[in-house]
Amino acid sequence: MKTEIEALRDPAARLVILTGAGISAESGLSTFRGNGGLWDGWPVEEVATPEAFERDPALVWRFYGERRRTAMDAEPNEAHRAVAAAERTMGERFLLVTQNIDGLHEAAGSRRVLPIHGSLWTTRCTGCGRRRPDRELHATLPVCERCGALERPDIVWFGERLDPAHLERLQAFLLRADDDHVPSVFLAIGTSGVVQPAASFVRFARACGAAAWLNDLDGTAENAPLFEHVVPGPATRVVPALLAPVG
Ligand code: NAD
Ligand code: ZN
């Protein structure tokens, strides 16, 4: 395939990439929208909410233990690597925003990344807020060494707010491209455009003058009409081609 984002040939161009579960699908991690709202057989809205954790923390920890177990063996793919290569070429003209919690972008070498939905690899205290690196599966409920309160996965669940610092960085990045009158591109990869507010970032990007591109397996993402260019196909094939000018 020959499709590439030509605007990226401009040496002043800025690029924002937003990724979702689809970019990790070819690394063997399951998405959920395609499976009737199930994430590996689990009803997502029933395990990924603060209410679920209050009701049954052991069940929620079992679900995230299962996520850790599968993600632990997963490797970044060609699409993750192409995204990391674009960052190496573009430096501070590049920003990655990911809804994924699997850590595969970081494993591929991405550094300028905002993990807006949190991380599978840290755990947070519900009492004092302390975060710590954690790769365990937790057969018994983990408690904080410092204050003794129950610990939780460091995930932004349905119904919880994103870190305002992440949103500010994204907005400042797009506003600056607009102020400087340089070409800018917003590229969404493998996200169904259902989960807010990420599904609306494309609106803000376009209001800031960015050209909007979407790669999705079959082009059926719910917010596809908001994009000017929709390129269907598997991310490992499409993304390296789109990013060839900065690869
Ligand atoms: P989603 O499951 O709702 O949608 C996945 C999208 O990716 C679909 O539009 C599908 O067509 C597309 N897709 C599937 N395979 C693809 C491929 N090989 N190449 C390109 N596109 C492909 O995912 P979402 O929009 O990210 O929303 C899901 C939420 O669930 C997010 O909040 C995320 O935190 C979480 N989640 C994360 C992971 C992960 O970290 N790997 C996995 C599942 C869900
Ligand atoms: Zn604590």
PDB file of C-alpha atoms and ligand atoms in Angstrom:
ATOM      1  CA  MET A   1       0.000   0.000   0.000  1.00  0.00           C
ATOM      2  CA  LYS A   2       1.252   3.470  -0.942  1.00  0.00           C
ATOM      3  CA  THR A   3      -0.868   5.802   1.193  1.00  0.00           C
ATOM      4  CA  GLU A   4       1.330   8.166   3.146  1.00  0.00           C
ATOM      5  CA  ILE A   5       0.590  11.375   4.999  1.00  0.00           C
ATOM      6  CA  GLU A   6       2.330  13.844   2.726  1.00  0.00           C
ATOM      7  CA  ALA A   7       1.940  16.797   5.091  1.00  0.00           C
ATOM      8  CA  LEU A   8       4.535  15.079   7.297  1.00  0.00           C
ATOM      9  CA  ARG A   9       7.192  15.843   4.674  1.00  0.00           C
ATOM     10  CA  ASP A  10       7.111  19.480   5.834  1.00  0.00           C
ATOM     11  CA  PRO A  11      10.051  19.837   8.284  1.00  0.00           C
ATOM     12  CA  ALA A  12       7.924  22.058  10.561  1.00  0.00           C
ATOM     13  CA  ALA A  13       4.878  19.742  10.648  1.00  0.00           C
ATOM     14  CA  ARG A  14       3.478  18.630  14.006  1.00  0.00           C
ATOM     15  CA  LEU A  15       1.866  15.247  14.648  1.00  0.00           C
ATOM     16  CA  VAL A  16      -0.509  13.984  17.315  1.00  0.00           C
ATOM     17  CA  ILE A  17      -1.250  10.257  17.365  1.00  0.00           C
ATOM     18  CA  LEU A  18      -4.148   8.800  19.369  1.00  0.00           C
ATOM     19  CA  THR A  19      -4.098   5.033  19.773  1.00  0.00           C
ATOM     20  CA  GLY A  20      -6.631   2.505  21.035  1.00  0.00           C
ATOM     21  CA  ALA A  21      -6.845  -1.227  21.598  1.00  0.00           C
ATOM     22  CA  GLY A  22      -6.705  -1.946  17.835  1.00  0.00           C
ATOM     23  CA  ILE A  23      -2.998  -1.098  17.577  1.00  0.00           C
ATOM     24  CA  SER A  24      -2.220  -3.903  20.043  1.00  0.00           C
ATOM     25  CA  ALA A  25      -4.574  -6.457  18.454  1.00  0.00           C
ATOM     26  CA  GLU A  26      -1.821  -7.873  16.244  1.00  0.00           C
ATOM     27  CA  SER A  27       0.367  -8.256  19.336  1.00  0.00           C
ATOM     28  CA  GLY A  28      -2.249 -10.752  20.523  1.00  0.00           C
ATOM     29  CA  LEU A  29      -4.174  -8.513  22.967  1.00  0.00           C
ATOM     30  CA  SER A  30      -7.930  -8.559  22.532  1.00  0.00           C
ATOM     31  CA  THR A  31      -9.986  -5.421  21.913  1.00  0.00           C
ATOM     32  CA  PHE A  32     -13.532  -5.358  23.192  1.00  0.00           C
ATOM     33  CA  ARG A  33     -15.978  -3.407  21.044  1.00  0.00           C
ATOM     34  CA  GLY A  34     -15.919  -6.045  18.337  1.00  0.00           C
ATOM     35  CA  ASN A  35     -16.874  -8.731  20.844  1.00  0.00           C
ATOM     36  CA  GLY A  36     -20.219  -7.304  21.918  1.00  0.00           C
ATOM     37  CA  GLY A  37     -18.732  -5.212  24.746  1.00  0.00           C
ATOM     38  CA  LEU A  38     -16.805  -8.133  26.171  1.00  0.00           C
ATOM     39  CA  TRP A  39     -13.116  -7.922  27.001  1.00  0.00           C
ATOM     40  CA  ASP A  40     -11.844 -11.505  26.841  1.00  0.00           C
ATOM     41  CA  GLY A  41     -15.239 -12.714  27.988  1.00  0.00           C
ATOM     42  CA  TRP A  42     -15.652 -10.143  30.787  1.00  0.00           C
ATOM     43  CA  PRO A  43     -18.455  -7.545  30.636  1.00  0.00           C
ATOM     44  CA  VAL A  44     -16.207  -4.475  30.671  1.00  0.00           C
ATOM     45  CA  GLU A  45     -18.580  -1.967  32.256  1.00  0.00           C
ATOM     46  CA  GLU A  46     -19.043  -4.409  35.158  1.00  0.00           C
ATOM     47  CA  VAL A  47     -15.358  -4.740  36.027  1.00  0.00           C
ATOM     48  CA  ALA A  48     -13.881  -1.394  34.940  1.00  0.00           C
ATOM     49  CA  THR A  49     -15.821   0.990  37.175  1.00  0.00           C
ATOM     50  CA  PRO A  50     -15.274   2.402  40.693  1.00  0.00           C
ATOM     51  CA  GLU A  51     -18.624   0.863  41.716  1.00  0.00           C
ATOM     52  CA  ALA A  52     -17.443  -2.606  40.674  1.00  0.00           C
ATOM     53  CA  PHE A  53     -14.314  -2.188  42.784  1.00  0.00           C
ATOM     54  CA  GLU A  54     -16.331  -1.105  45.805  1.00  0.00           C
ATOM     55  CA  ARG A  55     -18.707  -4.027  45.382  1.00  0.00           C
ATOM     56  CA  ASP A  56     -16.145  -6.750  44.671  1.00  0.00           C
ATOM     57  CA  PRO A  57     -12.465  -5.724  44.668  1.00  0.00           C
ATOM     58  CA  ALA A  58     -11.317  -9.347  44.383  1.00  0.00           C
ATOM     59  CA  LEU A  59     -13.245  -9.781  41.131  1.00  0.00           C
ATOM     60  CA  VAL A  60     -11.787  -6.567  39.696  1.00  0.00           C
ATOM     61  CA  TRP A  61      -8.259  -7.625  40.706  1.00  0.00           C
ATOM     62  CA  ARG A  62      -8.876 -11.005  39.052  1.00  0.00           C
ATOM     63  CA  PHE A  63      -9.795  -9.241  35.829  1.00  0.00           C
ATOM     64  CA  TYR A  64      -6.661  -7.043  35.901  1.00  0.00           C
ATOM     65  CA  GLY A  65      -4.515 -10.009  36.906  1.00  0.00           C
ATOM     66  CA  GLU A  66      -5.757 -11.683  33.742  1.00  0.00           C
ATOM     67  CA  ARG A  67      -4.867  -8.522  31.736  1.00  0.00           C
ATOM     68  CA  ARG A  68      -1.371  -8.522  33.266  1.00  0.00           C
ATOM     69  CA  ARG A  69      -0.877 -12.201  32.537  1.00  0.00           C
ATOM     70  CA  THR A  70      -1.647 -11.804  28.818  1.00  0.00           C
ATOM     71  CA  ALA A  71       0.093  -8.430  28.380  1.00  0.00           C
ATOM     72  CA  MET A  72       3.252  -9.695  30.106  1.00  0.00           C
ATOM     73  CA  ASP A  73       4.055 -11.970  27.132  1.00  0.00           C
ATOM     74  CA  ALA A  74       3.019  -9.507  24.411  1.00  0.00           C
ATOM     75  CA  GLU A  75       5.586  -7.791  22.187  1.00  0.00           C
ATOM     76  CA  PRO A  76       5.263  -4.461  20.360  1.00  0.00           C
ATOM     77  CA  ASN A  77       4.417  -4.849  16.649  1.00  0.00           C
ATOM     78  CA  GLU A  78       5.350  -2.971  13.446  1.00  0.00           C
ATOM     79  CA  ALA A  79       2.733  -0.299  14.134  1.00  0.00           C
ATOM     80  CA  HIS A  80       4.069   0.466  17.642  1.00  0.00           C
ATOM     81  CA  ARG A  81       7.568   0.580  16.158  1.00  0.00           C
ATOM     82  CA  ALA A  82       6.562   2.976  13.354  1.00  0.00           C
ATOM     83  CA  VAL A  83       5.015   5.311  15.949  1.00  0.00           C
ATOM     84  CA  ALA A  84       8.236   5.249  17.997  1.00  0.00           C
ATOM     85  CA  ALA A  85      10.304   5.921  14.856  1.00  0.00           C
ATOM     86  CA  ALA A  86       8.179   8.990  14.026  1.00  0.00           C
ATOM     87  CA  GLU A  87       8.919  10.363  17.488  1.00  0.00           C
ATOM     88  CA  ARG A  88      12.648   9.848  17.004  1.00  0.00           C
ATOM     89  CA  THR A  89      12.492  11.835  13.747  1.00  0.00           C
ATOM     90  CA  MET A  90      10.162  14.594  14.949  1.00  0.00           C
ATOM     91  CA  GLY A  91      11.202  15.118  18.581  1.00  0.00           C
ATOM     92  CA  GLU A  92       9.114  17.821  20.207  1.00  0.00           C
ATOM     93  CA  ARG A  93       6.939  18.207  17.112  1.00  0.00           C
ATOM     94  CA  PHE A  94       5.431  14.844  18.090  1.00  0.00           C
ATOM     95  CA  LEU A  95       2.942  13.783  20.776  1.00  0.00           C
ATOM     96  CA  LEU A  96       1.396  10.360  21.446  1.00  0.00           C
ATOM     97  CA  VAL A  97      -1.837   9.973  23.389  1.00  0.00           C
ATOM     98  CA  THR A  98      -2.811   6.392  24.174  1.00  0.00           C
ATOM     99  CA  GLN A  99      -5.934   4.819  25.641  1.00  0.00           C
ATOM    100  CA  ASN A 100      -4.046   1.563  26.016  1.00  0.00           C
ATOM    101  CA  ILE A 101      -2.849   0.355  29.379  1.00  0.00           C
ATOM    102  CA  ASP A 102      -0.584  -2.406  28.062  1.00  0.00           C
ATOM    103  CA  GLY A 103       2.735  -0.495  28.011  1.00  0.00           C
ATOM    104  CA  LEU A 104       3.587  -1.660  24.464  1.00  0.00           C
ATOM    105  CA  HIS A 105       4.296   1.868  23.184  1.00  0.00           C
ATOM    106  CA  GLU A 106       6.870   2.382  25.923  1.00  0.00           C
ATOM    107  CA  ALA A 107       8.322  -1.065  25.161  1.00  0.00           C
ATOM    108  CA  ALA A 108       8.702   0.002  21.501  1.00  0.00           C
ATOM    109  CA  GLY A 109      10.658   3.095  22.611  1.00  0.00           C
ATOM    110  CA  SER A 110       7.979   5.810  22.743  1.00  0.00           C
ATOM    111  CA  ARG A 111       8.733   8.469  25.368  1.00  0.00           C
ATOM    112  CA  ARG A 112       6.522  11.465  24.560  1.00  0.00           C
ATOM    113  CA  VAL A 113       3.403   9.500  25.525  1.00  0.00           C
ATOM    114  CA  LEU A 114       0.359  10.434  27.589  1.00  0.00           C
ATOM    115  CA  PRO A 115      -1.259   7.223  28.937  1.00  0.00           C
ATOM    116  CA  ILE A 116      -4.640   8.878  29.492  1.00  0.00           C
ATOM    117  CA  HIS A 117      -6.342   5.711  30.800  1.00  0.00           C
ATOM    118  CA  GLY A 118      -3.548   4.752  33.198  1.00  0.00           C
ATOM    119  CA  SER A 119      -1.275   1.738  33.270  1.00  0.00           C
ATOM    120  CA  LEU A 120      -1.529  -1.968  33.896  1.00  0.00           C
ATOM    121  CA  TRP A 121       1.938  -1.863  35.463  1.00  0.00           C
ATOM    122  CA  THR A 122       1.340   0.461  38.389  1.00  0.00           C
ATOM    123  CA  THR A 123      -0.849   0.088  41.455  1.00  0.00           C
ATOM    124  CA  ARG A 124      -2.336   2.963  43.452  1.00  0.00           C
ATOM    125  CA  CYS A 125      -3.362   3.253  47.106  1.00  0.00           C
ATOM    126  CA  THR A 126      -7.029   4.156  47.683  1.00  0.00           C
ATOM    127  CA  GLY A 127      -6.013   5.819  50.981  1.00  0.00           C
ATOM    128  CA  CYS A 128      -2.865   7.914  50.497  1.00  0.00           C
ATOM    129  CA  GLY A 129      -2.655   7.807  46.694  1.00  0.00           C
ATOM    130  CA  ARG A 130       0.853   6.315  46.613  1.00  0.00           C
ATOM    131  CA  ARG A 131       1.716   4.719  43.246  1.00  0.00           C
ATOM    132  CA  ARG A 132       4.140   1.842  42.855  1.00  0.00           C
ATOM    133  CA  PRO A 133       5.364  -0.355  39.993  1.00  0.00           C
ATOM    134  CA  ASP A 134       3.609  -3.727  40.218  1.00  0.00           C
ATOM    135  CA  ARG A 135       3.489  -6.766  37.919  1.00  0.00           C
ATOM    136  CA  GLU A 136       1.923  -9.270  40.316  1.00  0.00           C
ATOM    137  CA  LEU A 137      -1.350 -11.144  39.822  1.00  0.00           C
ATOM    138  CA  HIS A 138      -2.584 -10.773  43.449  1.00  0.00           C
ATOM    139  CA  ALA A 139      -4.332 -13.899  44.688  1.00  0.00           C
ATOM    140  CA  THR A 140      -5.111 -11.895  47.859  1.00  0.00           C
ATOM    141  CA  LEU A 141      -6.067  -8.206  47.960  1.00  0.00           C
ATOM    142  CA  PRO A 142      -2.969  -5.948  48.073  1.00  0.00           C
ATOM    143  CA  VAL A 143      -2.753  -3.304  50.807  1.00  0.00           C
ATOM    144  CA  CYS A 144      -0.562  -0.193  51.046  1.00  0.00           C
ATOM    145  CA  GLU A 145       2.710  -0.604  52.944  1.00  0.00           C
ATOM    146  CA  ARG A 146       2.529   2.998  54.042  1.00  0.00           C
ATOM    147  CA  CYS A 147      -1.058   3.457  55.276  1.00  0.00           C
ATOM    148  CA  GLY A 148      -2.640  -0.017  55.197  1.00  0.00           C
ATOM    149  CA  ALA A 149      -5.507   0.942  52.856  1.00  0.00           C
ATOM    150  CA  LEU A 150      -6.619  -1.240  49.947  1.00  0.00           C
ATOM    151  CA  GLU A 151      -4.668  -0.786  46.731  1.00  0.00           C
ATOM    152  CA  ARG A 152      -6.334  -0.576  43.299  1.00  0.00           C
ATOM    153  CA  PRO A 153      -5.254  -0.892  39.675  1.00  0.00           C
ATOM    154  CA  ASP A 154      -3.910   2.459  38.428  1.00  0.00           C
ATOM    155  CA  ILE A 155      -6.537   2.653  35.699  1.00  0.00           C
ATOM    156  CA  VAL A 156      -8.922   5.445  34.784  1.00  0.00           C
ATOM    157  CA  TRP A 157     -12.227   3.587  34.980  1.00  0.00           C
ATOM    158  CA  PHE A 158     -15.534   4.361  33.293  1.00  0.00           C
ATOM    159  CA  GLY A 159     -17.056   7.328  35.118  1.00  0.00           C
ATOM    160  CA  GLU A 160     -13.668   8.632  36.328  1.00  0.00           C
ATOM    161  CA  ARG A 161     -11.936  11.823  35.170  1.00  0.00           C
ATOM    162  CA  LEU A 162      -8.840  11.952  33.037  1.00  0.00           C
ATOM    163  CA  ASP A 163      -5.789  13.666  34.501  1.00  0.00           C
ATOM    164  CA  PRO A 164      -6.332  17.364  33.629  1.00  0.00           C
ATOM    165  CA  ALA A 165      -2.555  17.736  33.065  1.00  0.00           C
ATOM    166  CA  HIS A 166      -2.816  15.270  30.154  1.00  0.00           C
ATOM    167  CA  LEU A 167      -5.658  17.201  28.542  1.00  0.00           C
ATOM    168  CA  GLU A 168      -3.786  20.477  28.985  1.00  0.00           C
ATOM    169  CA  ARG A 169      -0.679  19.092  27.292  1.00  0.00           C
ATOM    170  CA  LEU A 170      -2.673  17.823  24.339  1.00  0.00           C
ATOM    171  CA  GLN A 171      -4.520  21.106  23.921  1.00  0.00           C
ATOM    172  CA  ALA A 172      -1.377  23.213  24.274  1.00  0.00           C
ATOM    173  CA  PHE A 173       0.360  21.076  21.651  1.00  0.00           C
ATOM    174  CA  LEU A 174      -2.442  21.539  19.102  1.00  0.00           C
ATOM    175  CA  LEU A 175      -2.940  25.231  19.874  1.00  0.00           C
ATOM    176  CA  ARG A 176       0.732  25.890  19.335  1.00  0.00           C
ATOM    177  CA  ALA A 177       0.627  24.404  15.808  1.00  0.00           C
ATOM    178  CA  ASP A 178      -2.308  26.699  15.066  1.00  0.00           C
ATOM    179  CA  ASP A 179      -0.534  29.780  16.502  1.00  0.00           C
ATOM    180  CA  ASP A 180       2.678  29.033  14.602  1.00  0.00           C
ATOM    181  CA  HIS A 181       0.800  28.417  11.332  1.00  0.00           C
ATOM    182  CA  VAL A 182       2.575  25.105  10.732  1.00  0.00           C
ATOM    183  CA  PRO A 183       0.849  22.080   9.194  1.00  0.00           C
ATOM    184  CA  SER A 184      -0.446  19.655  11.783  1.00  0.00           C
ATOM    185  CA  VAL A 185      -1.832  16.153  11.591  1.00  0.00           C
ATOM    186  CA  PHE A 186      -4.058  14.217  13.984  1.00  0.00           C
ATOM    187  CA  LEU A 187      -3.873  10.456  13.393  1.00  0.00           C
ATOM    188  CA  ALA A 188      -6.123   8.018  15.285  1.00  0.00           C
ATOM    189  CA  ILE A 189      -5.218   4.322  15.158  1.00  0.00           C
ATOM    190  CA  GLY A 190      -7.340   1.341  16.226  1.00  0.00           C
ATOM    191  CA  THR A 191      -9.900   3.092  18.363  1.00  0.00           C
ATOM    192  CA  SER A 192     -13.642   2.621  17.982  1.00  0.00           C
ATOM    193  CA  GLY A 193     -14.442   6.249  18.849  1.00  0.00           C
ATOM    194  CA  VAL A 194     -16.946   5.314  21.518  1.00  0.00           C
ATOM    195  CA  VAL A 195     -15.099   6.068  24.766  1.00  0.00           C
ATOM    196  CA  GLN A 196     -15.226   9.765  25.721  1.00  0.00           C
ATOM    197  CA  PRO A 197     -13.539  12.191  25.897  1.00  0.00           C
ATOM    198  CA  ALA A 198     -10.916  10.588  23.605  1.00  0.00           C
ATOM    199  CA  ALA A 199     -13.497  10.124  20.852  1.00  0.00           C
ATOM    200  CA  SER A 200     -13.867  13.923  20.682  1.00  0.00           C
ATOM    201  CA  PHE A 201     -10.190  14.885  20.547  1.00  0.00           C
ATOM    202  CA  VAL A 202     -10.461  14.887  16.743  1.00  0.00           C
ATOM    203  CA  ARG A 203     -12.952  17.773  16.927  1.00  0.00           C
ATOM    204  CA  PHE A 204     -10.542  19.931  18.897  1.00  0.00           C
ATOM    205  CA  ALA A 205      -7.672  18.967  16.573  1.00  0.00           C
ATOM    206  CA  ARG A 206      -9.661  20.006  13.508  1.00  0.00           C
ATOM    207  CA  ALA A 207     -10.698  23.248  15.157  1.00  0.00           C
ATOM    208  CA  CYS A 208      -6.960  23.901  15.549  1.00  0.00           C
ATOM    209  CA  GLY A 209      -6.446  23.329  11.819  1.00  0.00           C
ATOM    210  CA  ALA A 210      -5.084  19.771  11.957  1.00  0.00           C
ATOM    211  CA  ALA A 211      -5.706  17.337   9.099  1.00  0.00           C
ATOM    212  CA  ALA A 212      -7.498  14.302  10.575  1.00  0.00           C
ATOM    213  CA  TRP A 213      -6.569  10.743   9.614  1.00  0.00           C
ATOM    214  CA  LEU A 214      -8.013   7.473  10.915  1.00  0.00           C
ATOM    215  CA  ASN A 215      -6.736   3.917  10.603  1.00  0.00           C
ATOM    216  CA  ASP A 216      -9.218   1.322  11.717  1.00  0.00           C
ATOM    217  CA  LEU A 217      -9.494  -2.331  10.717  1.00  0.00           C
ATOM    218  CA  ASP A 218     -12.668  -1.911   8.678  1.00  0.00           C
ATOM    219  CA  GLY A 219     -13.327   1.851   8.742  1.00  0.00           C
ATOM    220  CA  THR A 220     -16.405   1.453  10.934  1.00  0.00           C
ATOM    221  CA  ALA A 221     -15.272   3.412  14.005  1.00  0.00           C
ATOM    222  CA  GLU A 222     -18.256   5.294  15.378  1.00  0.00           C
ATOM    223  CA  ASN A 223     -16.623   8.715  14.917  1.00  0.00           C
ATOM    224  CA  ALA A 224     -15.221   7.962  11.421  1.00  0.00           C
ATOM    225  CA  PRO A 225     -17.354  10.730   9.816  1.00  0.00           C
ATOM    226  CA  LEU A 226     -15.323  13.301  11.805  1.00  0.00           C
ATOM    227  CA  PHE A 227     -12.134  12.359   9.907  1.00  0.00           C
ATOM    228  CA  GLU A 228     -11.124  13.641   6.469  1.00  0.00           C
ATOM    229  CA  HIS A 229      -9.112  10.529   5.597  1.00  0.00           C
ATOM    230  CA  VAL A 230     -10.086   7.013   6.654  1.00  0.00           C
ATOM    231  CA  VAL A 231      -7.624   4.234   5.795  1.00  0.00           C
ATOM    232  CA  PRO A 232      -8.948   0.750   6.565  1.00  0.00           C
ATOM    233  CA  GLY A 233      -6.663  -2.235   7.137  1.00  0.00           C
ATOM    234  CA  PRO A 234      -4.507  -3.814   9.838  1.00  0.00           C
ATOM    235  CA  ALA A 235      -2.355  -1.305  11.722  1.00  0.00           C
ATOM    236  CA  THR A 236       0.892  -3.232  11.154  1.00  0.00           C
ATOM    237  CA  ARG A 237       0.491  -2.696   7.419  1.00  0.00           C
ATOM    238  CA  VAL A 238      -1.205   0.739   7.320  1.00  0.00           C
ATOM    239  CA  VAL A 239       0.684   2.697   9.993  1.00  0.00           C
ATOM    240  CA  PRO A 240       4.247   2.205   8.674  1.00  0.00           C
ATOM    241  CA  ALA A 241       2.970   3.333   5.234  1.00  0.00           C
ATOM    242  CA  LEU A 242       1.179   6.426   6.593  1.00  0.00           C
ATOM    243  CA  LEU A 243       4.225   7.441   8.629  1.00  0.00           C
ATOM    244  CA  ALA A 244       6.812   6.658   5.927  1.00  0.00           C
ATOM    245  CA  PRO A 245       7.809  10.357   5.591  1.00  0.00           C
ATOM    246  CA  VAL A 246       8.982  10.375   9.232  1.00  0.00           C
ATOM    247  CA  GLY A 247       9.895   6.687   9.563  1.00  0.00           C
TER     248      GLY A 247
HETATM  249  P1  NAD B   1     -12.099  -0.809  21.125  1.00  0.00           P
HETATM  250  O1  NAD B   1     -11.898  -2.223  21.511  1.00  0.00           O
HETATM  251  O2  NAD B   1     -13.367  -0.155  21.464  1.00  0.00           O
HETATM  252  O3  NAD B   1     -11.948  -0.672  19.538  1.00  0.00           O
HETATM  253  C1  NAD B   1     -10.863  -1.226  18.854  1.00  0.00           C
HETATM  254  C2  NAD B   1     -10.827  -0.635  17.457  1.00  0.00           C
HETATM  255  O4  NAD B   1      -9.645  -1.103  16.801  1.00  0.00           O
HETATM  256  C3  NAD B   1     -12.010  -1.037  16.571  1.00  0.00           C
HETATM  257  O5  NAD B   1     -12.485   0.116  15.913  1.00  0.00           O
HETATM  258  C4  NAD B   1     -11.407  -2.050  15.584  1.00  0.00           C
HETATM  259  O6  NAD B   1     -12.005  -1.968  14.294  1.00  0.00           O
HETATM  260  C5  NAD B   1      -9.976  -1.578  15.510  1.00  0.00           C
HETATM  261  N1  NAD B   1      -9.010  -2.651  15.192  1.00  0.00           N
HETATM  262  C6  NAD B   1      -9.028  -3.955  15.579  1.00  0.00           C
HETATM  263  N2  NAD B   1      -7.969  -4.610  15.121  1.00  0.00           N
HETATM  264  C7  NAD B   1      -7.234  -3.699  14.417  1.00  0.00           C
HETATM  265  C8  NAD B   1      -6.010  -3.765  13.675  1.00  0.00           C
HETATM  266  N3  NAD B   1      -5.320  -4.919  13.584  1.00  0.00           N
HETATM  267  N4  NAD B   1      -5.564  -2.634  13.076  1.00  0.00           N
HETATM  268  C9  NAD B   1      -6.248  -1.454  13.161  1.00  0.00           C
HETATM  269  N5  NAD B   1      -7.426  -1.352  13.848  1.00  0.00           N
HETATM  270  C10 NAD B   1      -7.897  -2.441  14.456  1.00  0.00           C
HETATM  271  O7  NAD B   1     -10.884  -0.003  21.685  1.00  0.00           O
HETATM  272  P2  NAD B   1     -10.724   1.516  22.182  1.00  0.00           P
HETATM  273  O8  NAD B   1     -11.373   2.450  21.242  1.00  0.00           O
HETATM  274  O9  NAD B   1      -9.298   1.656  22.505  1.00  0.00           O
HETATM  275  O10 NAD B   1     -11.551   1.625  23.516  1.00  0.00           O
HETATM  276  C11 NAD B   1     -11.379   0.631  24.428  1.00  0.00           C
HETATM  277  C12 NAD B   1     -11.041   1.029  25.837  1.00  0.00           C
HETATM  278  O11 NAD B   1     -10.590  -0.192  26.431  1.00  0.00           O
HETATM  279  C13 NAD B   1      -9.899   1.969  26.021  1.00  0.00           C
HETATM  280  O12 NAD B   1     -10.315   2.838  27.017  1.00  0.00           O
HETATM  281  C14 NAD B   1      -8.722   1.144  26.545  1.00  0.00           C
HETATM  282  O13 NAD B   1      -8.253   1.708  27.762  1.00  0.00           O
HETATM  283  C15 NAD B   1      -9.288  -0.185  26.899  1.00  0.00           C
HETATM  284  N6  NAD B   1      -8.576  -1.336  26.303  1.00  0.00           N
HETATM  285  C16 NAD B   1      -7.199  -1.364  26.288  1.00  0.00           C
HETATM  286  C17 NAD B   1      -6.525  -2.458  25.727  1.00  0.00           C
HETATM  287  C18 NAD B   1      -5.010  -2.457  25.718  1.00  0.00           C
HETATM  288  O14 NAD B   1      -4.378  -1.761  26.502  1.00  0.00           O
HETATM  289  N7  NAD B   1      -4.368  -3.220  24.821  1.00  0.00           N
HETATM  290  C19 NAD B   1      -7.258  -3.526  25.197  1.00  0.00           C
HETATM  291  C20 NAD B   1      -8.679  -3.477  25.239  1.00  0.00           C
HETATM  292  C21 NAD B   1      -9.319  -2.360  25.803  1.00  0.00           C
HETATM  293 ZN    ZN B   2      -1.500   4.247  51.273  1.00  0.00          ZN
END
